Amino acid sequence: MNEPQKPITAQTLAAFAEAWNRHDLEALMGFMHDECVFHAVAGPDVLGRTFSGRTEVAAGFTAAWTNFPDAAWLDGDHFVVGERGVSESTFKGTKVDGSRIEARMVDVFTFKDGKILVKNAYRKDRPSLPS
């Protein structure tokens, strides 16, 4: 018999954000549903680049730290309503070429069985800051 899952709360999303700031892939994937989907902020499609399934999503999450080795999500504000949630934060990071980004962003979540099913990331399209 499966144990009932605890519902996702704003505190759950805050812990998820903390795992992002630690660059802790194992912890992040612990929050994700087996059928997870991640829509990245950039990519060729209307939803950015889409990663589907645990292996692809893990690769997509890792790419954030590859592209921005010092990536941080600061000033988080989180809320949950039923099976949906939002995290708002300031993304700060330096690309490997030295250019920097600092922009407000949101993640829009869909939950299933007490886990994150979909993480859909949006970020302001602000020009890079000087090195």
mmCIF file with all atom_site columns, C-alpha atoms in Angstrom:
data_model
loop_
_atom_site.group_PDB
_atom_site.id
_atom_site.type_symbol
_atom_site.label_atom_id
_atom_site.label_alt_id
_atom_site.label_comp_id
_atom_site.label_asym_id
_atom_site.label_entity_id
_atom_site.label_seq_id
_atom_site.pdbx_PDB_ins_code
_atom_site.Cartn_x
_atom_site.Cartn_y
_atom_site.Cartn_z
_atom_site.occupancy
_atom_site.B_iso_or_equiv
_atom_site.pdbx_formal_charge
_atom_site.auth_seq_id
_atom_site.auth_comp_id
_atom_site.auth_asym_id
_atom_site.auth_atom_id
_atom_site.pdbx_PDB_model_num
ATOM 1   C CA . MET A 1 1   ? 0.000  0.000  0.000   1.00 0.00 ? 1   MET A CA 1
ATOM 2   C CA . ASN A 1 2   ? 1.332  3.450  -0.943  1.00 0.00 ? 2   ASN A CA 1
ATOM 3   C CA . GLU A 1 3   ? 1.717  5.976  1.831   1.00 0.00 ? 3   GLU A CA 1
ATOM 4   C CA . PRO A 1 4   ? -0.248 9.205  1.321   1.00 0.00 ? 4   PRO A CA 1
ATOM 5   C CA . GLN A 1 5   ? 1.959  12.064 0.157   1.00 0.00 ? 5   GLN A CA 1
ATOM 6   C CA . LYS A 1 6   ? 2.188  15.264 2.148   1.00 0.00 ? 6   LYS A CA 1
ATOM 7   C CA . PRO A 1 7   ? 0.810  18.244 0.233   1.00 0.00 ? 7   PRO A CA 1
ATOM 8   C CA . ILE A 1 8   ? 3.230  20.750 -1.220  1.00 0.00 ? 8   ILE A CA 1
ATOM 9   C CA . THR A 1 9   ? 3.389  23.999 0.769   1.00 0.00 ? 9   THR A CA 1
ATOM 10  C CA . ALA A 1 10  ? 5.179  27.334 0.440   1.00 0.00 ? 10  ALA A CA 1
ATOM 11  C CA . GLN A 1 11  ? 7.796  25.866 2.809   1.00 0.00 ? 11  GLN A CA 1
ATOM 12  C CA . THR A 1 12  ? 8.321  22.985 0.371   1.00 0.00 ? 12  THR A CA 1
ATOM 13  C CA . LEU A 1 13  ? 9.001  25.456 -2.430  1.00 0.00 ? 13  LEU A CA 1
ATOM 14  C CA . ALA A 1 14  ? 11.373 27.414 -0.170  1.00 0.00 ? 14  ALA A CA 1
ATOM 15  C CA . ALA A 1 15  ? 13.303 24.183 0.520   1.00 0.00 ? 15  ALA A CA 1
ATOM 16  C CA . PHE A 1 16  ? 13.365 23.471 -3.234  1.00 0.00 ? 16  PHE A CA 1
ATOM 17  C CA . ALA A 1 17  ? 14.839 26.964 -3.810  1.00 0.00 ? 17  ALA A CA 1
ATOM 18  C CA . GLU A 1 18  ? 17.451 26.355 -1.110  1.00 0.00 ? 18  GLU A CA 1
ATOM 19  C CA . ALA A 1 19  ? 18.507 23.162 -2.921  1.00 0.00 ? 19  ALA A CA 1
ATOM 20  C CA . TRP A 1 20  ? 18.930 25.209 -6.124  1.00 0.00 ? 20  TRP A CA 1
ATOM 21  C CA . ASN A 1 21  ? 21.197 27.640 -4.272  1.00 0.00 ? 21  ASN A CA 1
ATOM 22  C CA . ARG A 1 22  ? 23.287 24.735 -2.938  1.00 0.00 ? 22  ARG A CA 1
ATOM 23  C CA . HIS A 1 23  ? 23.471 23.317 -6.489  1.00 0.00 ? 23  HIS A CA 1
ATOM 24  C CA . ASP A 1 24  ? 22.250 20.049 -4.943  1.00 0.00 ? 24  ASP A CA 1
ATOM 25  C CA . LEU A 1 25  ? 20.913 17.931 -7.794  1.00 0.00 ? 25  LEU A CA 1
ATOM 26  C CA . GLU A 1 26  ? 20.082 14.939 -5.602  1.00 0.00 ? 26  GLU A CA 1
ATOM 27  C CA . ALA A 1 27  ? 17.954 17.064 -3.279  1.00 0.00 ? 27  ALA A CA 1
ATOM 28  C CA . LEU A 1 28  ? 16.216 18.779 -6.217  1.00 0.00 ? 28  LEU A CA 1
ATOM 29  C CA . MET A 1 29  ? 15.311 15.494 -7.848  1.00 0.00 ? 29  MET A CA 1
ATOM 30  C CA . GLY A 1 30  ? 13.864 14.324 -4.520  1.00 0.00 ? 30  GLY A CA 1
ATOM 31  C CA . PHE A 1 31  ? 11.164 16.975 -4.973  1.00 0.00 ? 31  PHE A CA 1
ATOM 32  C CA . MET A 1 32  ? 10.345 15.891 -8.537  1.00 0.00 ? 32  MET A CA 1
ATOM 33  C CA . HIS A 1 33  ? 7.638  13.456 -9.649  1.00 0.00 ? 33  HIS A CA 1
ATOM 34  C CA . ASP A 1 34  ? 8.723  10.439 -11.716 1.00 0.00 ? 34  ASP A CA 1
ATOM 35  C CA . GLU A 1 35  ? 6.882  11.915 -14.736 1.00 0.00 ? 35  GLU A CA 1
ATOM 36  C CA . CYS A 1 36  ? 8.454  15.378 -14.279 1.00 0.00 ? 36  CYS A CA 1
ATOM 37  C CA . VAL A 1 37  ? 8.782  18.073 -16.932 1.00 0.00 ? 37  VAL A CA 1
ATOM 38  C CA . PHE A 1 38  ? 10.994 21.182 -16.860 1.00 0.00 ? 38  PHE A CA 1
ATOM 39  C CA . HIS A 1 39  ? 10.450 24.115 -19.231 1.00 0.00 ? 39  HIS A CA 1
ATOM 40  C CA . ALA A 1 40  ? 13.678 26.179 -19.128 1.00 0.00 ? 40  ALA A CA 1
ATOM 41  C CA . VAL A 1 41  ? 13.774 29.972 -19.493 1.00 0.00 ? 41  VAL A CA 1
ATOM 42  C CA . ALA A 1 42  ? 15.484 29.762 -22.895 1.00 0.00 ? 42  ALA A CA 1
ATOM 43  C CA . GLY A 1 43  ? 15.292 27.512 -25.892 1.00 0.00 ? 43  GLY A CA 1
ATOM 44  C CA . PRO A 1 44  ? 13.916 27.107 -29.387 1.00 0.00 ? 44  PRO A CA 1
ATOM 45  C CA . ASP A 1 45  ? 10.258 26.561 -28.538 1.00 0.00 ? 45  ASP A CA 1
ATOM 46  C CA . VAL A 1 46  ? 7.431  28.722 -27.192 1.00 0.00 ? 46  VAL A CA 1
ATOM 47  C CA . LEU A 1 47  ? 8.037  27.180 -23.720 1.00 0.00 ? 47  LEU A CA 1
ATOM 48  C CA . GLY A 1 48  ? 11.830 27.485 -23.975 1.00 0.00 ? 48  GLY A CA 1
ATOM 49  C CA . ARG A 1 49  ? 13.562 24.111 -23.986 1.00 0.00 ? 49  ARG A CA 1
ATOM 50  C CA . THR A 1 50  ? 11.518 21.273 -22.538 1.00 0.00 ? 50  THR A CA 1
ATOM 51  C CA . PHE A 1 51  ? 13.093 18.426 -20.577 1.00 0.00 ? 51  PHE A CA 1
ATOM 52  C CA . SER A 1 52  ? 10.862 15.393 -19.915 1.00 0.00 ? 52  SER A CA 1
ATOM 53  C CA . GLY A 1 53  ? 11.457 12.568 -17.454 1.00 0.00 ? 53  GLY A CA 1
ATOM 54  C CA . ARG A 1 54  ? 13.888 12.325 -14.563 1.00 0.00 ? 54  ARG A CA 1
ATOM 55  C CA . THR A 1 55  ? 17.047 11.876 -16.663 1.00 0.00 ? 55  THR A CA 1
ATOM 56  C CA . GLU A 1 56  ? 16.356 14.831 -18.965 1.00 0.00 ? 56  GLU A CA 1
ATOM 57  C CA . VAL A 1 57  ? 15.144 17.072 -16.135 1.00 0.00 ? 57  VAL A CA 1
ATOM 58  C CA . ALA A 1 58  ? 18.298 16.342 -14.128 1.00 0.00 ? 58  ALA A CA 1
ATOM 59  C CA . ALA A 1 59  ? 20.372 17.256 -17.195 1.00 0.00 ? 59  ALA A CA 1
ATOM 60  C CA . GLY A 1 60  ? 18.373 20.463 -17.634 1.00 0.00 ? 60  GLY A CA 1
ATOM 61  C CA . PHE A 1 61  ? 18.879 21.425 -13.992 1.00 0.00 ? 61  PHE A CA 1
ATOM 62  C CA . THR A 1 62  ? 22.618 20.693 -14.252 1.00 0.00 ? 62  THR A CA 1
ATOM 63  C CA . ALA A 1 63  ? 22.847 22.910 -17.356 1.00 0.00 ? 63  ALA A CA 1
ATOM 64  C CA . ALA A 1 64  ? 21.827 25.913 -15.242 1.00 0.00 ? 64  ALA A CA 1
ATOM 65  C CA . TRP A 1 65  ? 24.992 25.523 -13.144 1.00 0.00 ? 65  TRP A CA 1
ATOM 66  C CA . THR A 1 66  ? 27.125 24.720 -16.190 1.00 0.00 ? 66  THR A CA 1
ATOM 67  C CA . ASN A 1 67  ? 25.980 27.943 -17.892 1.00 0.00 ? 67  ASN A CA 1
ATOM 68  C CA . PHE A 1 68  ? 26.101 29.985 -14.658 1.00 0.00 ? 68  PHE A CA 1
ATOM 69  C CA . PRO A 1 69  ? 28.587 28.386 -12.213 1.00 0.00 ? 69  PRO A CA 1
ATOM 70  C CA . ASP A 1 70  ? 27.692 30.920 -9.472  1.00 0.00 ? 70  ASP A CA 1
ATOM 71  C CA . ALA A 1 71  ? 23.920 30.823 -10.102 1.00 0.00 ? 71  ALA A CA 1
ATOM 72  C CA . ALA A 1 72  ? 21.763 31.975 -7.179  1.00 0.00 ? 72  ALA A CA 1
ATOM 73  C CA . TRP A 1 73  ? 18.032 32.504 -6.690  1.00 0.00 ? 73  TRP A CA 1
ATOM 74  C CA . LEU A 1 74  ? 17.558 35.208 -4.056  1.00 0.00 ? 74  LEU A CA 1
ATOM 75  C CA . ASP A 1 75  ? 14.724 36.998 -2.247  1.00 0.00 ? 75  ASP A CA 1
ATOM 76  C CA . GLY A 1 76  ? 12.332 34.094 -2.739  1.00 0.00 ? 76  GLY A CA 1
ATOM 77  C CA . ASP A 1 77  ? 8.601  34.435 -2.244  1.00 0.00 ? 77  ASP A CA 1
ATOM 78  C CA . HIS A 1 78  ? 6.496  31.286 -2.613  1.00 0.00 ? 78  HIS A CA 1
ATOM 79  C CA . PHE A 1 79  ? 2.818  30.388 -2.608  1.00 0.00 ? 79  PHE A CA 1
ATOM 80  C CA . VAL A 1 80  ? 0.699  27.317 -3.262  1.00 0.00 ? 80  VAL A CA 1
ATOM 81  C CA . VAL A 1 81  ? -2.965 27.032 -4.213  1.00 0.00 ? 81  VAL A CA 1
ATOM 82  C CA . GLY A 1 82  ? -4.162 23.458 -4.557  1.00 0.00 ? 82  GLY A CA 1
ATOM 83  C CA . GLU A 1 83  ? -2.111 21.609 -7.164  1.00 0.00 ? 83  GLU A CA 1
ATOM 84  C CA . ARG A 1 84  ? -0.371 24.767 -8.434  1.00 0.00 ? 84  ARG A CA 1
ATOM 85  C CA . GLY A 1 85  ? 2.325  27.009 -7.001  1.00 0.00 ? 85  GLY A CA 1
ATOM 86  C CA . VAL A 1 86  ? 4.631  29.921 -7.786  1.00 0.00 ? 86  VAL A CA 1
ATOM 87  C CA . SER A 1 87  ? 8.108  30.898 -6.647  1.00 0.00 ? 87  SER A CA 1
ATOM 88  C CA . GLU A 1 88  ? 9.313  34.429 -7.379  1.00 0.00 ? 88  GLU A CA 1
ATOM 89  C CA . SER A 1 89  ? 12.984 35.324 -6.955  1.00 0.00 ? 89  SER A CA 1
ATOM 90  C CA . THR A 1 90  ? 15.895 37.357 -8.274  1.00 0.00 ? 90  THR A CA 1
ATOM 91  C CA . PHE A 1 91  ? 18.196 35.261 -10.442 1.00 0.00 ? 91  PHE A CA 1
ATOM 92  C CA . LYS A 1 92  ? 21.865 36.281 -10.305 1.00 0.00 ? 92  LYS A CA 1
ATOM 93  C CA . GLY A 1 93  ? 24.584 34.535 -12.235 1.00 0.00 ? 93  GLY A CA 1
ATOM 94  C CA . THR A 1 94  ? 27.765 34.947 -14.236 1.00 0.00 ? 94  THR A CA 1
ATOM 95  C CA . LYS A 1 95  ? 28.132 33.171 -17.557 1.00 0.00 ? 95  LYS A CA 1
ATOM 96  C CA . VAL A 1 96  ? 31.402 31.470 -18.409 1.00 0.00 ? 96  VAL A CA 1
ATOM 97  C CA . ASP A 1 97  ? 32.176 34.417 -20.771 1.00 0.00 ? 97  ASP A CA 1
ATOM 98  C CA . GLY A 1 98  ? 32.052 36.799 -17.769 1.00 0.00 ? 98  GLY A CA 1
ATOM 99  C CA . SER A 1 99  ? 28.743 38.498 -18.594 1.00 0.00 ? 99  SER A CA 1
ATOM 100 C CA . ARG A 1 100 ? 26.293 38.730 -15.701 1.00 0.00 ? 100 ARG A CA 1
ATOM 101 C CA . ILE A 1 101 ? 22.546 38.459 -15.350 1.00 0.00 ? 101 ILE A CA 1
ATOM 102 C CA . GLU A 1 102 ? 20.430 39.870 -12.543 1.00 0.00 ? 102 GLU A CA 1
ATOM 103 C CA . ALA A 1 103 ? 16.706 39.715 -13.198 1.00 0.00 ? 103 ALA A CA 1
ATOM 104 C CA . ARG A 1 104 ? 13.427 38.870 -11.479 1.00 0.00 ? 104 ARG A CA 1
ATOM 105 C CA . MET A 1 105 ? 11.922 35.540 -12.384 1.00 0.00 ? 105 MET A CA 1
ATOM 106 C CA . VAL A 1 106 ? 9.146  33.154 -11.514 1.00 0.00 ? 106 VAL A CA 1
ATOM 107 C CA . ASP A 1 107 ? 8.719  29.408 -11.561 1.00 0.00 ? 107 ASP A CA 1
ATOM 108 C CA . VAL A 1 108 ? 5.170  28.178 -12.080 1.00 0.00 ? 108 VAL A CA 1
ATOM 109 C CA . PHE A 1 109 ? 4.618  24.684 -10.726 1.00 0.00 ? 109 PHE A CA 1
ATOM 110 C CA . THR A 1 110 ? 2.083  21.917 -11.172 1.00 0.00 ? 110 THR A CA 1
ATOM 111 C CA . PHE A 1 111 ? 2.029  19.210 -8.486  1.00 0.00 ? 111 PHE A CA 1
ATOM 112 C CA . LYS A 1 112 ? 1.013  15.570 -8.506  1.00 0.00 ? 112 LYS A CA 1
ATOM 113 C CA . ASP A 1 113 ? 1.084  13.028 -5.672  1.00 0.00 ? 113 ASP A CA 1
ATOM 114 C CA . GLY A 1 114 ? 2.909  15.468 -3.349  1.00 0.00 ? 114 GLY A CA 1
ATOM 115 C CA . LYS A 1 115 ? 5.739  16.079 -5.847  1.00 0.00 ? 115 LYS A CA 1
ATOM 116 C CA . ILE A 1 116 ? 6.576  18.667 -8.512  1.00 0.00 ? 116 ILE A CA 1
ATOM 117 C CA . LEU A 1 117 ? 5.243  17.424 -11.830 1.00 0.00 ? 117 LEU A CA 1
ATOM 118 C CA . VAL A 1 118 ? 5.992  20.542 -13.939 1.00 0.00 ? 118 VAL A CA 1
ATOM 119 C CA . LYS A 1 119 ? 8.480  23.370 -13.338 1.00 0.00 ? 119 LYS A CA 1
ATOM 120 C CA . ASN A 1 120 ? 7.942  26.165 -15.849 1.00 0.00 ? 120 ASN A CA 1
ATOM 121 C CA . ALA A 1 121 ? 10.576 28.920 -15.522 1.00 0.00 ? 121 ALA A CA 1
ATOM 122 C CA . TYR A 1 122 ? 10.195 32.531 -16.701 1.00 0.00 ? 122 TYR A CA 1
ATOM 123 C CA . ARG A 1 123 ? 12.802 35.312 -16.387 1.00 0.00 ? 123 ARG A CA 1
ATOM 124 C CA . LYS A 1 124 ? 12.803 38.987 -17.363 1.00 0.00 ? 124 LYS A CA 1
ATOM 125 C CA . ASP A 1 125 ? 14.729 39.507 -20.615 1.00 0.00 ? 125 ASP A CA 1
ATOM 126 C CA . ARG A 1 126 ? 17.182 42.043 -19.274 1.00 0.00 ? 126 ARG A CA 1
ATOM 127 C CA . PRO A 1 127 ? 20.448 42.811 -21.111 1.00 0.00 ? 127 PRO A CA 1
ATOM 128 C CA . SER A 1 128 ? 23.597 41.287 -19.628 1.00 0.00 ? 128 SER A CA 1
ATOM 129 C CA . LEU A 1 129 ? 25.443 43.405 -17.090 1.00 0.00 ? 129 LEU A CA 1
ATOM 130 C CA . PRO A 1 130 ? 29.140 44.265 -17.516 1.00 0.00 ? 130 PRO A CA 1
ATOM 131 C CA . SER A 1 131 ? 31.695 41.809 -16.135 1.00 0.00 ? 131 SER A CA 1
#
